[in-house]
Amino acid sequence: MAVSDREQALLEVRDLKKLFPVRKGILSRTVGLVRAVDGVSFHIAPGETLGLVGESGCGKTTVGRSLLRLIEPTSGQVFFDGVNLLELDREELRRIRSGLQIIFQDPFSSLNPRLNIGSIIAEPLQNHTRLPRAKVRERVAYLMEKVGLLPDQIQRYPHEFSGGQRQRIGIARALALQPKIIICDEPVSALDVSIQAQVINLLVQLQEEMGLSYLFIAHDLSVVEHISDRVAVMYLGKIVELASDKDLYQNPRHPYSRALLSAVPVADPERQTRRILLPGDVPSPLNPPPGCAFHPRCPERLEICSSQEPAFRDLGGQHWVACHLG
């Protein structure tokens, strides 16, 4: 899939921030701010998959939910088809939201246990369209077949399915309104390895057939490699590197990216890899360190890293990095 320029972007995010206030005392006074997302910018072209990776707690899921306004962002701009979603009122957002959908991480808790899967998949159609019941049933049966489920399972409930099958139900629900872009929030992390491959292959197949765009959020870089056109690496609420999948995996420029890639298991037992072990823990987003947020753990840090935040620079070939080392 070809990667388009920013001018042709289906989704463009500019300087997105989400700050959570920390309150204490009887009067619930704000004593600090958790910088969960701190100035994130990227774009996604039609038919493209952008992988968003990083350690747990770096802000990946908050980015995905903020795009859909499931969590209200503090500031920034999110353009979908040229419309800034953050300026829309509730009714306007409802009309445009059918073009953006989400697949949640947990395929069980994201499904209503009191509804059968036919009702779960039909719910978006009933809320956002005026299709007659016969057309809704027809569409539900089509979607079930599309994701590898049998139409005669339509009356069953979520607890009667395996984890992989439940995630297929979630995918079918996300496809119901024919979206242009789907936020995949760690959609395979709760599944067995063999099932992960099946779900990834299904997502790739659906993308080719329907022209979908994905924001694929994950912490497993081996999974991201197989589905992404470009990959953005997040650390402590910021994107520190953004590049095509080949560039990132073959020539990572940020020390944090190199550390993450060194932890990816290698299938060949004769191939030796040098694991980069980072000292310490991820700093608190309530009190991030000055300068480069990664410098307390960076094995290659310079003196400037502790005092000056690096700019997000274009290295050429759509490869961007925020690092003083270049």
XYZ file of N, CA, C and O in Angstrom, residues 60-143:
336
model
N -0.715 5.306 24.651
C -1.224 4.813 23.364
C -2.749 4.744 23.343
O -3.394 5.267 22.426
N -3.314 4.081 24.335
C -4.770 3.921 24.375
C -5.466 5.260 24.552
O -6.532 5.507 23.966
N -4.875 6.148 25.347
C -5.465 7.480 25.536
C -5.517 8.236 24.219
O -6.487 8.944 23.940
N -4.494 8.092 23.380
C -4.517 8.705 22.046
C -5.693 8.177 21.245
O -6.486 8.943 20.682
N -5.838 6.861 21.182
C -6.912 6.262 20.390
C -8.293 6.697 20.848
O -9.146 7.044 20.031
N -8.521 6.714 22.136
C -9.838 7.079 22.661
C -10.088 8.578 22.552
O -11.240 9.000 22.392
N -9.016 9.372 22.608
C -9.183 10.817 22.450
C -9.582 11.172 21.023
O -10.322 12.131 20.798
N -9.100 10.417 20.049
C -9.461 10.687 18.654
C -10.968 10.557 18.448
O -11.572 11.316 17.680
N -11.569 9.596 19.131
C -13.008 9.357 19.005
C -13.821 10.159 20.018
O -15.035 10.072 20.045
N -13.112 10.892 20.876
C -13.716 11.662 21.962
C -14.469 10.773 22.958
O -15.422 11.203 23.594
N -14.018 9.524 23.078
C -14.468 8.701 24.193
C -13.849 9.244 25.468
O -14.399 9.092 26.561
N -12.674 9.848 25.313
C -12.046 10.683 26.334
C -11.891 12.053 25.704
O -11.364 12.166 24.598
N -12.348 13.083 26.362
C -12.265 14.421 25.785
C -10.829 14.952 25.878
O -10.274 15.044 26.976
N -10.210 15.279 24.750
C -8.847 15.821 24.785
C -8.805 17.178 25.478
O -9.798 17.909 25.500
N -7.646 17.513 26.017
C -7.451 18.819 26.636
C -7.274 19.897 25.584
O -7.819 21.002 25.698
N -6.514 19.592 24.538
C -6.294 20.542 23.443
C -5.788 19.793 22.222
O -5.498 18.595 22.282
N -5.663 20.522 21.116
C -5.200 19.933 19.870
C -6.267 19.963 18.802
O -7.355 20.543 18.989
N -5.974 19.349 17.683
C -6.900 19.268 16.558
C -6.884 17.851 15.990
O -5.819 17.241 15.877
N -8.065 17.348 15.631
C -8.200 16.034 15.007
C -9.083 16.200 13.769
O -10.295 16.403 13.896
N -8.467 16.162 12.595
C -9.197 16.349 11.345
C -9.510 14.990 10.718
O -8.604 14.195 10.457
N -10.799 14.747 10.483
C -11.248 13.545 9.785
C -12.015 13.988 8.547
O -13.028 14.696 8.657
N -11.506 13.629 7.390
C -12.099 14.086 6.128
C -12.198 15.610 6.098
O -13.188 16.179 5.605
N -11.203 16.291 6.658
C -11.156 17.751 6.629
C -11.963 18.440 7.706
O -11.977 19.668 7.778
N -12.659 17.682 8.576
C -13.496 18.250 9.632
C -12.809 18.056 10.978
O -12.384 16.945 11.318
N -12.689 19.132 11.756
C -12.074 19.053 13.069
C -13.080 18.465 14.061
O -14.054 19.125 14.448
N -12.844 17.236 14.480
C -13.789 16.541 15.359
C -13.932 17.210 16.721
O -14.968 17.085 17.377
N -12.894 17.931 17.149
C -12.925 18.518 18.477
C -13.770 19.782 18.539
O -14.016 20.314 19.625
N -14.230 20.271 17.381
C -15.081 21.461 17.352
C -16.561 21.115 17.196
O -17.401 22.010 17.191
N -16.883 19.837 17.063
C -18.262 19.427 16.811
C -19.042 19.293 18.112
O -18.498 18.879 19.144
N -20.330 19.631 18.063
C -21.183 19.359 19.216
C -21.613 17.892 19.172
O -21.259 17.153 18.255
N -22.355 17.475 20.177
C -22.684 16.053 20.312
C -23.437 15.505 19.092
O -23.138 14.406 18.612
N -24.397 16.248 18.566
C -25.186 15.765 17.432
C -24.354 15.696 16.165
O -24.458 14.737 15.388
N -23.517 16.709 15.938
C -22.645 16.691 14.757
C -21.639 15.551 14.847
O -21.354 14.882 13.845
N -21.111 15.313 16.035
C -20.165 14.227 16.228
C -20.839 12.877 15.998
O -20.243 11.972 15.394
N -22.076 12.752 16.430
C -22.818 11.506 16.233
C -22.971 11.193 14.748
O -22.848 10.038 14.325
N -23.223 12.227 13.933
C -23.422 11.999 12.498
C -22.137 11.566 11.803
O -22.174 10.751 10.890
N -21.012 12.108 12.239
C -19.757 11.813 11.551
C -19.035 10.607 12.139
O -18.161 10.026 11.498
N -19.433 10.197 13.329
C -18.704 9.136 14.027
C -18.840 7.780 13.342
O -18.007 6.892 13.562
N -19.849 7.604 12.510
C -19.989 6.322 11.825
C -18.777 6.013 10.953
O -18.505 4.852 10.647
N -18.044 7.053 10.558
C -16.855 6.841 9.731
C -15.638 6.423 10.518
O -14.612 6.039 9.934
N -15.704 6.503 11.855
C -14.600 6.092 12.728
C -15.128 5.104 13.756
O -16.108 5.388 14.449
N -14.490 3.964 13.847
C -14.919 2.951 14.798
C -13.720 2.435 15.568
O -12.571 2.759 15.252
N -13.980 1.617 16.585
C -12.910 1.115 17.443
C -13.118 -0.366 17.735
O -14.247 -0.841 17.856
N -11.995 -1.081 17.806
C -11.982 -2.471 18.274
C -11.243 -2.455 19.606
O -10.083 -2.040 19.681
N -11.900 -2.910 20.672
C -11.320 -2.816 22.003
C -10.388 -3.988 22.296
O -10.444 -5.037 21.652
N -9.560 -3.791 23.324
C -8.545 -4.786 23.666
C -9.164 -6.069 24.196
O -8.794 -7.159 23.778
N -10.086 -5.956 25.133
C -10.667 -7.127 25.781
C -11.924 -7.556 25.025
O -12.940 -6.854 25.057
N -11.880 -8.698 24.349
C -13.032 -9.107 23.540
C -14.213 -9.606 24.365
O -15.249 -9.935 23.789
N -14.065 -9.695 25.681
C -15.196 -10.130 26.500
C -15.892 -8.955 27.167
O -17.112 -8.798 27.054
N -15.128 -8.095 27.861
C -15.744 -6.982 28.575
C -16.320 -5.931 27.629
O -17.166 -5.127 28.035
N -15.899 -5.929 26.354
C -16.420 -4.945 25.402
C -17.749 -5.375 24.789
O -18.366 -4.607 24.041
N -18.208 -6.600 25.097
C -19.482 -7.104 24.568
C -20.493 -7.210 25.701
O -20.163 -7.667 26.798
N -21.716 -6.779 25.443
C -22.782 -6.839 26.448
C -23.207 -8.292 26.653
O -23.740 -8.926 25.745
N -22.992 -8.863 27.855
C -23.312 -10.278 28.073
C -24.798 -10.582 28.027
O -25.189 -11.751 27.924
N -25.651 -9.557 28.091
C -27.108 -9.779 28.083
C -27.685 -9.796 26.678
O -28.873 -10.082 26.505
N -26.867 -9.458 25.686
C -27.347 -9.444 24.304
C -26.730 -10.595 23.529
O -25.551 -10.925 23.723
N -27.527 -11.196 22.641
C -26.926 -12.184 21.742
C -26.108 -11.458 20.687
O -26.218 -10.238 20.527
N -25.278 -12.195 19.961
C -24.338 -11.514 19.071
C -25.044 -10.844 17.896
O -24.544 -9.857 17.346
N -26.210 -11.360 17.523
C -26.968 -10.683 16.473
C -27.369 -9.283 16.896
O -27.247 -8.325 16.127
N -27.808 -9.143 18.149
C -28.204 -7.833 18.661
C -26.989 -6.920 18.835
O -27.078 -5.712 18.612
N -25.844 -7.504 19.236
C -24.629 -6.710 19.426
C -24.171 -6.102 18.107
O -23.841 -4.911 18.022
N -24.154 -6.902 17.061
C -23.703 -6.416 15.749
C -24.727 -5.460 15.137
O -24.375 -4.506 14.440
N -26.016 -5.706 15.438
C -27.079 -4.871 14.862
C -27.212 -3.521 15.554
O -27.760 -2.579 14.969
N -26.710 -3.395 16.785
C -26.921 -2.180 17.575
C -26.464 -0.901 16.865
O -27.202 0.096 16.840
N -25.262 -0.865 16.251
C -24.873 0.359 15.528
C -25.815 0.691 14.369
O -26.108 1.869 14.116
N -26.302 -0.321 13.686
C -27.221 -0.100 12.568
C -28.544 0.471 13.064
O -29.136 1.356 12.429
N -29.006 -0.012 14.200
C -30.271 0.468 14.743
C -30.158 1.896 15.274
O -31.120 2.665 15.212
N -28.972 2.256 15.764
C -28.781 3.587 16.345
C -28.438 4.655 15.310
O -28.714 5.843 15.532
N -27.831 4.267 14.205
C -27.313 5.255 13.255
C -27.949 5.196 11.864
O -27.631 6.033 11.024
N -28.794 4.211 11.609
C -29.423 4.118 10.295
C -30.927 3.904 10.457
O -31.414 3.676 11.567
N -31.640 3.982 9.350
C -33.082 3.723 9.346
C -33.415 2.493 8.507
O -34.474 2.411 7.882
N -32.504 1.540 8.493
C -32.732 0.323 7.714
C -33.894 -0.477 8.306
O -34.025 -0.570 9.532
N -34.731 -1.074 7.469
C -35.783 -1.963 7.997
C -35.167 -3.205 8.626
O -34.015 -3.560 8.360
N -35.963 -3.869 9.459
C -35.439 -5.005 10.213
C -34.874 -6.094 9.314
O -33.842 -6.701 9.622
N -35.535 -6.335 8.199
C -35.064 -7.387 7.289
C -33.676 -7.054 6.745
O -32.812 -7.927 6.637
N -33.446 -5.785 6.423
C -32.143 -5.359 5.912
C -31.077 -5.435 7.001
O -29.915 -5.764 6.718
N -31.477 -5.111 8.231
C -30.529 -5.205 9.355
C -30.098 -6.650 9.548
O -28.906 -6.952 9.693
N -31.077 -7.583 9.539
C -30.743 -9.005 9.696
C -29.847 -9.474 8.561
O -28.900 -10.243 8.779
N -30.131 -9.001 7.372
C -29.319 -9.375 6.214
C -27.883 -8.857 6.358
O -26.918 -9.570 6.066
N -27.755 -7.619 6.840
C -26.444 -7.020 7.012
C -25.661 -7.738 8.118
O -24.460 -7.979 7.990
N -26.341 -8.117 9.205
C -25.690 -8.828 10.305
C -25.166 -10.182 9.830
O -24.029 -10.566 10.134
N -25.976 -10.903 9.070
C -25.548 -12.205 8.544
C -24.336 -12.050 7.624
O -23.397 -12.856 7.673
N -24.342 -11.012 6.807
C -23.214 -10.741 5.909
C -21.938 -10.459 6.699
O -20.862 -10.985 6.379
N -22.053 -9.648 7.743
C -20.886 -9.294 8.543
C -20.341 -10.505 9.291
O -19.111 -10.665 9.420
